[in-house]
PDB file of C-alpha atoms in Angstrom:
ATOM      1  CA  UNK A   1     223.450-147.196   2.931  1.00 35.00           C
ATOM      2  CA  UNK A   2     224.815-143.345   3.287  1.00 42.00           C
ATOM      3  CA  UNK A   3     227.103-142.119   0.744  1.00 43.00           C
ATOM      4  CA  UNK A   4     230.555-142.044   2.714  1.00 45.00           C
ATOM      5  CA  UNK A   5     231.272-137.800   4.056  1.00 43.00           C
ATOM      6  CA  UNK A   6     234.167-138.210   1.117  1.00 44.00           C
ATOM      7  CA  UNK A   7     231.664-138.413  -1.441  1.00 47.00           C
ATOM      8  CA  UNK A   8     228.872-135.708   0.028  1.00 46.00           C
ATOM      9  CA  UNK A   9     229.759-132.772  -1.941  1.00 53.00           C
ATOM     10  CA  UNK A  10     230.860-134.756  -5.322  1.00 47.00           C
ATOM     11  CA  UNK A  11     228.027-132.528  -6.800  1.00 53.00           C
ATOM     12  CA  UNK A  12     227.206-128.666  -6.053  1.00 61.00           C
ATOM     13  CA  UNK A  13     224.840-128.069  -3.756  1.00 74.00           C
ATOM     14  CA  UNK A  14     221.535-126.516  -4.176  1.00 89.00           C
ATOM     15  CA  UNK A  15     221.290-123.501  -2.508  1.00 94.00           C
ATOM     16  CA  UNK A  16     218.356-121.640  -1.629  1.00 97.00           C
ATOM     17  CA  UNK A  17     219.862-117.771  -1.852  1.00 97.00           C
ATOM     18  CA  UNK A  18     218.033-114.685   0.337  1.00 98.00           C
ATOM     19  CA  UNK A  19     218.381-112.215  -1.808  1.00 97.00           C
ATOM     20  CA  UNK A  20     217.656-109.158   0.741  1.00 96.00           C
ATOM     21  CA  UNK A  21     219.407-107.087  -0.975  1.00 94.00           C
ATOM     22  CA  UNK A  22     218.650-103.924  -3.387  1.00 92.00           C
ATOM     23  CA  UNK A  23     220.573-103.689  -7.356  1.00 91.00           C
ATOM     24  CA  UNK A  24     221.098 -99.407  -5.901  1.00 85.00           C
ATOM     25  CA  UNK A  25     222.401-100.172  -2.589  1.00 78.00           C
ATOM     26  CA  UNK A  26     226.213 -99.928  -3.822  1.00 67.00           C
ATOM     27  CA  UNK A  27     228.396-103.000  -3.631  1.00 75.00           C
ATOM     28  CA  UNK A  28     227.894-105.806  -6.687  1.00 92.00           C
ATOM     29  CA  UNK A  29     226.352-108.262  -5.381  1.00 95.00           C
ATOM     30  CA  UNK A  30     223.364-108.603  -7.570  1.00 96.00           C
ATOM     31  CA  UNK A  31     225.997-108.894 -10.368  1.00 95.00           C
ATOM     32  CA  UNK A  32     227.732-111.741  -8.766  1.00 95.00           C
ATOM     33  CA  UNK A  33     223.972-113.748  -7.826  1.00 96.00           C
ATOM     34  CA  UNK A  34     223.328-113.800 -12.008  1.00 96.00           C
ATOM     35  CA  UNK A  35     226.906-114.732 -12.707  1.00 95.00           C
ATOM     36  CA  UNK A  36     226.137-117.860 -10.359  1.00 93.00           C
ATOM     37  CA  UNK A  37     223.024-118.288 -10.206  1.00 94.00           C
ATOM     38  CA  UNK A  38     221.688-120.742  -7.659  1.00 95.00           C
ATOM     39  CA  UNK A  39     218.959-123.081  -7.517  1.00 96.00           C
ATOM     40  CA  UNK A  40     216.643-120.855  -5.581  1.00 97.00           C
ATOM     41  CA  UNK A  41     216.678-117.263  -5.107  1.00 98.00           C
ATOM     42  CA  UNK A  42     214.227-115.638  -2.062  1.00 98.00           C
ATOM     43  CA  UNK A  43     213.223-112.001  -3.430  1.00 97.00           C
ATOM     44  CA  UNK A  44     212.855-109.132  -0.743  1.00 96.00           C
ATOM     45  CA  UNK A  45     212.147-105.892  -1.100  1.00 94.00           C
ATOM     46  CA  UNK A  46     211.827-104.677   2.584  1.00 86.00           C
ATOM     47  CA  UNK A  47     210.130-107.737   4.426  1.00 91.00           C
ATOM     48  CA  UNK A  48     207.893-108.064   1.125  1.00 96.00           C
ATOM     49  CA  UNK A  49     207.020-106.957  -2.388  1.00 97.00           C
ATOM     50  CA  UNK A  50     206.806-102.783  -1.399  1.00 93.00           C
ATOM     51  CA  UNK A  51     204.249-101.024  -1.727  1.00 92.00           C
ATOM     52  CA  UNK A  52     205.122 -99.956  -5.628  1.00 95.00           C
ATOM     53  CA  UNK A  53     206.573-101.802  -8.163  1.00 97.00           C
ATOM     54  CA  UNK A  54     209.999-101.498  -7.815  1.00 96.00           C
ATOM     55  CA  UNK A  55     211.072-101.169 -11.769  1.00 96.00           C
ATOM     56  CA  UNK A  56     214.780-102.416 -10.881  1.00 95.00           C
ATOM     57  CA  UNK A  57     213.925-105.913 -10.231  1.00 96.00           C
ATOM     58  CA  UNK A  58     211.720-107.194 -13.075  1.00 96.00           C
ATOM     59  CA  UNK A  59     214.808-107.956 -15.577  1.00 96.00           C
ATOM     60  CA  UNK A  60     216.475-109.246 -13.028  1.00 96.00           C
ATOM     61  CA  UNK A  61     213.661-112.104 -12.114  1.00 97.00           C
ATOM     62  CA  UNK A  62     213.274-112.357 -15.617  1.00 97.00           C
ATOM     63  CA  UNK A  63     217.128-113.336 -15.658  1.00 97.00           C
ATOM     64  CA  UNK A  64     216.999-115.813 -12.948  1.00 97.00           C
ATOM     65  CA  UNK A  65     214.325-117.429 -14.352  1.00 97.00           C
ATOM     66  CA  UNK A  66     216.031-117.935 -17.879  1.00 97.00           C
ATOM     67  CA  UNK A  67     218.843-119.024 -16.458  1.00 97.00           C
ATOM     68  CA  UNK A  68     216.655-122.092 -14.789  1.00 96.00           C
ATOM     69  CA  UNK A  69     216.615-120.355 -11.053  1.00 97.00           C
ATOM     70  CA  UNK A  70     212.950-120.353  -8.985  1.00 97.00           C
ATOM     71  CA  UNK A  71     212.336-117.196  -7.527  1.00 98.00           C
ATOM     72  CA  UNK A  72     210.240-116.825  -4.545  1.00 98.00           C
ATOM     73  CA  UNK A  73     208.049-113.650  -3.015  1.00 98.00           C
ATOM     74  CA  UNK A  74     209.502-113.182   0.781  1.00 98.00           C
ATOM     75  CA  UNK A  75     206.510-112.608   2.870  1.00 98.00           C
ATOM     76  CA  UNK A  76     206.696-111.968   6.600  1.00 98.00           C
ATOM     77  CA  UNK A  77     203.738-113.487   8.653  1.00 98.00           C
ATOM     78  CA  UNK A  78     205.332-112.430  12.043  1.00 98.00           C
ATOM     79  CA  UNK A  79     204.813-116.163  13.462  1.00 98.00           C
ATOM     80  CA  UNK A  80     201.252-117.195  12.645  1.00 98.00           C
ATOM     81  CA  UNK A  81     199.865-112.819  13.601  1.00 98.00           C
ATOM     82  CA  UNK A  82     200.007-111.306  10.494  1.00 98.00           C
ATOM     83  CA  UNK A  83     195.960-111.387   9.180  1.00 98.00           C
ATOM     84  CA  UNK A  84     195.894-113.848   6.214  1.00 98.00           C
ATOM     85  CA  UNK A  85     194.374-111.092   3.892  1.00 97.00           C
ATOM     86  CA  UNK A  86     197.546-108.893   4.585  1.00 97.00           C
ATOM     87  CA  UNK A  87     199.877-112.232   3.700  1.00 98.00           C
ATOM     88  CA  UNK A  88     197.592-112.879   0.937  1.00 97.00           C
ATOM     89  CA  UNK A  89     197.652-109.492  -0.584  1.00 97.00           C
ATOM     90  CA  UNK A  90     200.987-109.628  -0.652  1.00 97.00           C
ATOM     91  CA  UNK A  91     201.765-112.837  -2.642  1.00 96.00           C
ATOM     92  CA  UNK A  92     199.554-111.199  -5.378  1.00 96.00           C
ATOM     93  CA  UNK A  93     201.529-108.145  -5.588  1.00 97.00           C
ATOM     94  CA  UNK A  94     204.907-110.189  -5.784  1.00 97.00           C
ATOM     95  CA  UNK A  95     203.314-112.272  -9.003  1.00 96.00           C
ATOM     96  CA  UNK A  96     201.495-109.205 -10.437  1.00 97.00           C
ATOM     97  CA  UNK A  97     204.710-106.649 -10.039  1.00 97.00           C
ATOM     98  CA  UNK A  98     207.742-109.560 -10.477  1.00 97.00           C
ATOM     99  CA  UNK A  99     206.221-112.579 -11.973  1.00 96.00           C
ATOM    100  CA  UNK A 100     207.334-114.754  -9.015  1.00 96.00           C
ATOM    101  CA  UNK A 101     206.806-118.689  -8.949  1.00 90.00           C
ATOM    102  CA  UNK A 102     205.924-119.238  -5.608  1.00 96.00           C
ATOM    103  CA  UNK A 103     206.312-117.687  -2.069  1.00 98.00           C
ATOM    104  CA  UNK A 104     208.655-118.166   1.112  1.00 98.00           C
ATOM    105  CA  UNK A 105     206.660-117.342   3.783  1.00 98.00           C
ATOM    106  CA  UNK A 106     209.495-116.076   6.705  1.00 98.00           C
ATOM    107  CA  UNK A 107     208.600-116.109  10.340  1.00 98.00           C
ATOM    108  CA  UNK A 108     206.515-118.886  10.269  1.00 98.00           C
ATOM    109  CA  UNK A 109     205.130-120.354  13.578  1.00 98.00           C
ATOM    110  CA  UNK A 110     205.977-124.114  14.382  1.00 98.00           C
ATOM    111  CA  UNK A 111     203.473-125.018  17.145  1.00 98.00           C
ATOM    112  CA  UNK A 112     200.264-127.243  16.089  1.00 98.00           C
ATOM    113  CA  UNK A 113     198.312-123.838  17.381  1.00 98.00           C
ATOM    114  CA  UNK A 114     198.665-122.244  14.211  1.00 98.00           C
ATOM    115  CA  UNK A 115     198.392-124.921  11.950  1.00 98.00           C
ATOM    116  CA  UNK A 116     194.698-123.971  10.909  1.00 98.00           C
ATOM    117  CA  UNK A 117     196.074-120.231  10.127  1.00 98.00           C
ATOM    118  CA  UNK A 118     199.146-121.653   7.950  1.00 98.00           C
ATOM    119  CA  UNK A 119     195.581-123.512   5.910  1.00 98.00           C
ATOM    120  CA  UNK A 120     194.020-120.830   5.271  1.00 98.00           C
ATOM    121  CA  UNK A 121     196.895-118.834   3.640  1.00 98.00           C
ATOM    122  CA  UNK A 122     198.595-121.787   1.857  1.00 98.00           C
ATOM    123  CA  UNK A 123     194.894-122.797   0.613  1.00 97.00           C
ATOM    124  CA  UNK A 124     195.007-122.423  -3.489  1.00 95.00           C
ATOM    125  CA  UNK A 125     198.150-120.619  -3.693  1.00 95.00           C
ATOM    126  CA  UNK A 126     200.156-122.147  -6.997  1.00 93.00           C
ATOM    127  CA  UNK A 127     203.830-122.167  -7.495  1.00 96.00           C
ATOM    128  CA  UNK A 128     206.538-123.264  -4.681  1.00 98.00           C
ATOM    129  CA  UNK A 129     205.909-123.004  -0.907  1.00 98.00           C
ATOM    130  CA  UNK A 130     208.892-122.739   1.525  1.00 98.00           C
ATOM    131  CA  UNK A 131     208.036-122.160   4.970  1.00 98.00           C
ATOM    132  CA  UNK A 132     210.144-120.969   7.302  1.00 98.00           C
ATOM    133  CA  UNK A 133     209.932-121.268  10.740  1.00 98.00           C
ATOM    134  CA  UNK A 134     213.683-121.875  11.379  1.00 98.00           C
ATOM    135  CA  UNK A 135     213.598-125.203  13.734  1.00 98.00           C
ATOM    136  CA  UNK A 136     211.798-128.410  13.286  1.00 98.00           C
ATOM    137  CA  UNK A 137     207.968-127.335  13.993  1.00 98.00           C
ATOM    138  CA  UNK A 138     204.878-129.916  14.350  1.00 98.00           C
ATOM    139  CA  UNK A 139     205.179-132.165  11.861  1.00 98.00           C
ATOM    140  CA  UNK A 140     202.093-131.239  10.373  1.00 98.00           C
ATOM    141  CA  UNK A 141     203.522-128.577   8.734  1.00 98.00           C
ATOM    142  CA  UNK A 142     205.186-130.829   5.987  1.00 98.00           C
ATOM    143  CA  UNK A 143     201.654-131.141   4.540  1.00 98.00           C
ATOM    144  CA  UNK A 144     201.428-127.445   3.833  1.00 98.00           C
ATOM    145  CA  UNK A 145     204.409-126.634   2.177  1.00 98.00           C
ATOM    146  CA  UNK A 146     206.730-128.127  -0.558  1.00 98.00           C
ATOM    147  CA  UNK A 147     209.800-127.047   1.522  1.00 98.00           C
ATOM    148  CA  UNK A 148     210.497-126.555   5.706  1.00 98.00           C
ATOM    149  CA  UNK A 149     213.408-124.832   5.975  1.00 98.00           C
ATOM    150  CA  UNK A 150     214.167-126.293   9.530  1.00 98.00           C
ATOM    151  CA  UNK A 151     217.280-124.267  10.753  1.00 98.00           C
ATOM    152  CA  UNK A 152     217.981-120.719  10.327  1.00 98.00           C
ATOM    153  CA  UNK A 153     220.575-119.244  12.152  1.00 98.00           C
ATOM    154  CA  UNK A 154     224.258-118.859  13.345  1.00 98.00           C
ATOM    155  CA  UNK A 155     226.655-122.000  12.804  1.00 98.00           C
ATOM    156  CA  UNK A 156     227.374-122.017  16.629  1.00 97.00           C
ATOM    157  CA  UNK A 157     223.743-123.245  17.098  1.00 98.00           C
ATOM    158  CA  UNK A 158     223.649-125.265  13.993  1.00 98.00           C
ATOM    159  CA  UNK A 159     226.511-127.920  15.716  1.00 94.00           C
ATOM    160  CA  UNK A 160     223.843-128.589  18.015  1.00 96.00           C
ATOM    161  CA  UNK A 161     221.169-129.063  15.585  1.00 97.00           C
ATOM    162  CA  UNK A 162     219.606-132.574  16.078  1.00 97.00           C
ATOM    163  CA  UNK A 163     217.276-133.808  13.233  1.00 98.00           C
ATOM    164  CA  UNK A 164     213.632-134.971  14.680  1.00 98.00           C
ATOM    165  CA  UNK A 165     212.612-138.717  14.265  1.00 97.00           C
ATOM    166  CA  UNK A 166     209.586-137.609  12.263  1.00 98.00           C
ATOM    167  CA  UNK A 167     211.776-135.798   9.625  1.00 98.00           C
ATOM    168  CA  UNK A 168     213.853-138.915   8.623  1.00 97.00           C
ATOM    169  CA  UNK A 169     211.044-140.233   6.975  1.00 96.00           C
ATOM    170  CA  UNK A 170     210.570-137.688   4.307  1.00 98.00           C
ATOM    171  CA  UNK A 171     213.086-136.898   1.243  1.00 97.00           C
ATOM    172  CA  UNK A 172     215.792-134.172   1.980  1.00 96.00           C
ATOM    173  CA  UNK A 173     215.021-132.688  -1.077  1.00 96.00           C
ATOM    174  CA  UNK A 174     212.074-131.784   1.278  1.00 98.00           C
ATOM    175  CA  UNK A 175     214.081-129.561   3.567  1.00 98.00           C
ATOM    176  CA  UNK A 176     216.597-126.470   3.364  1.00 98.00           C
ATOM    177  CA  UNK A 177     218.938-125.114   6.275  1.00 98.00           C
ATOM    178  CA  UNK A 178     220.101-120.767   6.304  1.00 98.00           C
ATOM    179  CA  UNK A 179     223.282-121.077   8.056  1.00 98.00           C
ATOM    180  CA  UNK A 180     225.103-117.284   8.885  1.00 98.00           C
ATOM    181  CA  UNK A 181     228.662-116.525  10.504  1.00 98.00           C
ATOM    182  CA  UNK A 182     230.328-119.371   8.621  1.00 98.00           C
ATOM    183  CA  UNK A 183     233.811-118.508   7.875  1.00 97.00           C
ATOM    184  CA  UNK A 184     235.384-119.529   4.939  1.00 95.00           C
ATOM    185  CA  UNK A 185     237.143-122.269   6.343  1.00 95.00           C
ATOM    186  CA  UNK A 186     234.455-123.540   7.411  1.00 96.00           C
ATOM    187  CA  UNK A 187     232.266-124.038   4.412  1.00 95.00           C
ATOM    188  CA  UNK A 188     232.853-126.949   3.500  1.00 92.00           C
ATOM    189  CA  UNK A 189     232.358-129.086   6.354  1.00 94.00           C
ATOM    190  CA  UNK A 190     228.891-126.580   7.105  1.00 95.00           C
ATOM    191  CA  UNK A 191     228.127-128.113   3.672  1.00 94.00           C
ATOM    192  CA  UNK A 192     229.089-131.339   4.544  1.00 93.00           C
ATOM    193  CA  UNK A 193     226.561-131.316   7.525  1.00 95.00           C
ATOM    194  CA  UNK A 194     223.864-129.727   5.570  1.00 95.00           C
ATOM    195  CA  UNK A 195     223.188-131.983   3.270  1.00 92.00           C
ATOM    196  CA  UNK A 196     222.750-134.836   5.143  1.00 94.00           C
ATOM    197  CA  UNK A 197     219.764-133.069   6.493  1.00 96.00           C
ATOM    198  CA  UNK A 198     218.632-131.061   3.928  1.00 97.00           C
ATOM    199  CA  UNK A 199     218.098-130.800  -0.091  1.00 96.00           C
ATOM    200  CA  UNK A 200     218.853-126.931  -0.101  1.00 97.00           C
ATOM    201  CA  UNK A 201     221.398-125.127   1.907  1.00 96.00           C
ATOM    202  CA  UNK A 202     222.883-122.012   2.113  1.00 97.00           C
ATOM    203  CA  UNK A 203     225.562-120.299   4.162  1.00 97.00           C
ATOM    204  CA  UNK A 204     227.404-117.059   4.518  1.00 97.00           C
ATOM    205  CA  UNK A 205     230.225-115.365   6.376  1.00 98.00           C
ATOM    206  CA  UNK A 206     227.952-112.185   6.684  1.00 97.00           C
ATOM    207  CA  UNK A 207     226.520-111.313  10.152  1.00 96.00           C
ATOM    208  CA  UNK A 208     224.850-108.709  12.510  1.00 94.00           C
ATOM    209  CA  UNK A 209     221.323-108.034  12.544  1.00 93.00           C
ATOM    210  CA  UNK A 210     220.573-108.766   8.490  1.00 94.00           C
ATOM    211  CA  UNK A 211     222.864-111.409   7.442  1.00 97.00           C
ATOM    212  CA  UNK A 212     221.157-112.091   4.304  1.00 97.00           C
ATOM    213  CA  UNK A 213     221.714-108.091   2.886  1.00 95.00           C
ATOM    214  CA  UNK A 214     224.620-109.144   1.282  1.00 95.00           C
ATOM    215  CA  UNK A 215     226.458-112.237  -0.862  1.00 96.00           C
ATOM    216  CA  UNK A 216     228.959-113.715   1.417  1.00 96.00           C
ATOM    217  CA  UNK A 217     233.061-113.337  -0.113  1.00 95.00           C
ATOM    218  CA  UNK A 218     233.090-116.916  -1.132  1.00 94.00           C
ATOM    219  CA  UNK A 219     229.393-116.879  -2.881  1.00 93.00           C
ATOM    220  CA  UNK A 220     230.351-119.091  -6.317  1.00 86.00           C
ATOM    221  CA  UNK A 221     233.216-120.684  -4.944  1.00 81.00           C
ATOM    222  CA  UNK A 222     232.953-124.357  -6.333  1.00 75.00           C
ATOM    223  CA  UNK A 223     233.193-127.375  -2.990  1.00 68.00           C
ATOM    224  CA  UNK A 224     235.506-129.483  -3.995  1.00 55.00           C
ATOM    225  CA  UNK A 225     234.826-132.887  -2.138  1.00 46.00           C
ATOM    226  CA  UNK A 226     237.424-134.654  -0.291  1.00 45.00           C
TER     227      UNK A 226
END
């Protein structure tokens, strides 16, 4: 049986954190990430690892990862076009330059047409493996990755979200739902919803075009349940 909605959030949730965001860019929120540092952290660096090392961000992975966080390489693969030698070349650079433990490969495709390219880049790569194509795709793509992260997007669509029979079958711990424009009174019961679909969540009140360029205002706020 379900654990009753009272009890959903008795423990904190594991959040999978895009960090999109530069330590010079002004602001603190780079600060605030290590003084609560999540479960997961996604590192980006302008829609991958840059074309230098960037020497701003190596003590700061080197942080996360002492304090018990993953850290992942954000690599766009523009929904199954990007060559796999480009994607490929990049996940080196992020371990080389940062010492990553694995790779969240954004703008993934979710139709069984692509499948065979998803293979061929996931094919020997060690460490983590998020995929995200943002809905539900062909099931098939469960066998390529350790985590699907199965909704990305506004909380006005994610009300309508509807979980696919095929997904029910596999652990949530398997999953992990971006949720953006959540206000703060509305965090909780996002949370609430989350994880009955999903081992790793994340939302924020941020918006517009880049939602994940900065920590949202309530980013460490403990959720209490009720």
């Amino acid at each position: 049986m379900s654990e009753p909605a009272s009890r959903l959030l008795a423990a904190p949730v594991p959040a999978c954190v895009p960090a999109y965001f530069h330590p010079g860019q002004g602001g603190d929120a780079w600060r605030r990430l290590l003084a609560h540092p999540p479960r997961m952290v996604v590192l980006n660096l302008g829609d991958g690892p840059g074309e230098a090392k960037d020497p701003a961000f190596p003590p700061l992975v080197a942080r996360l990862l002492a304090a018990g966080t993953e850290v992942l390489g954000y690599v766009d693969t523009d929904f199954g076009l990007r060559p796999v030698a480009e994607v490929r070349a990049d996940l080196r650079r992020y371990r080389a330059w940062y010492g990553v433990r694995g790779v969240f490969l954004d703008q993934t495709a979710a139709g069984e047409d692509r499948l065979g390219h998803y293979r061929e880049i996931v094919d020997g790569v060690r460490g983590t493996i998020v995929l995200n194509p943002g809905v539900y795709p062909d099931p098939r793509y469960a066998d390529l990755a350790d985590v699907l992260v199965t909704f990305d997007g506004p909380l006005s669509a994610y009300k309508a979200m509807r979980e696919p029979a095929w997904a029910r079958s596999l652990a949530r711990g398997r999953f992990c739902h971006l949720v953006h424009d959540v206000p703060s009174r509305q965090l909780e019961p996002t949370m609430r919803r989350a994880v009955r679909f999903a081992g790793l969540a994340y939302a924020t009140d941020r918006s517009g075009p880049q939602p994940w360029g900065d920590l949202p205002a309530y980013h460490g706020r403990p959720l209490v349940a009720g």
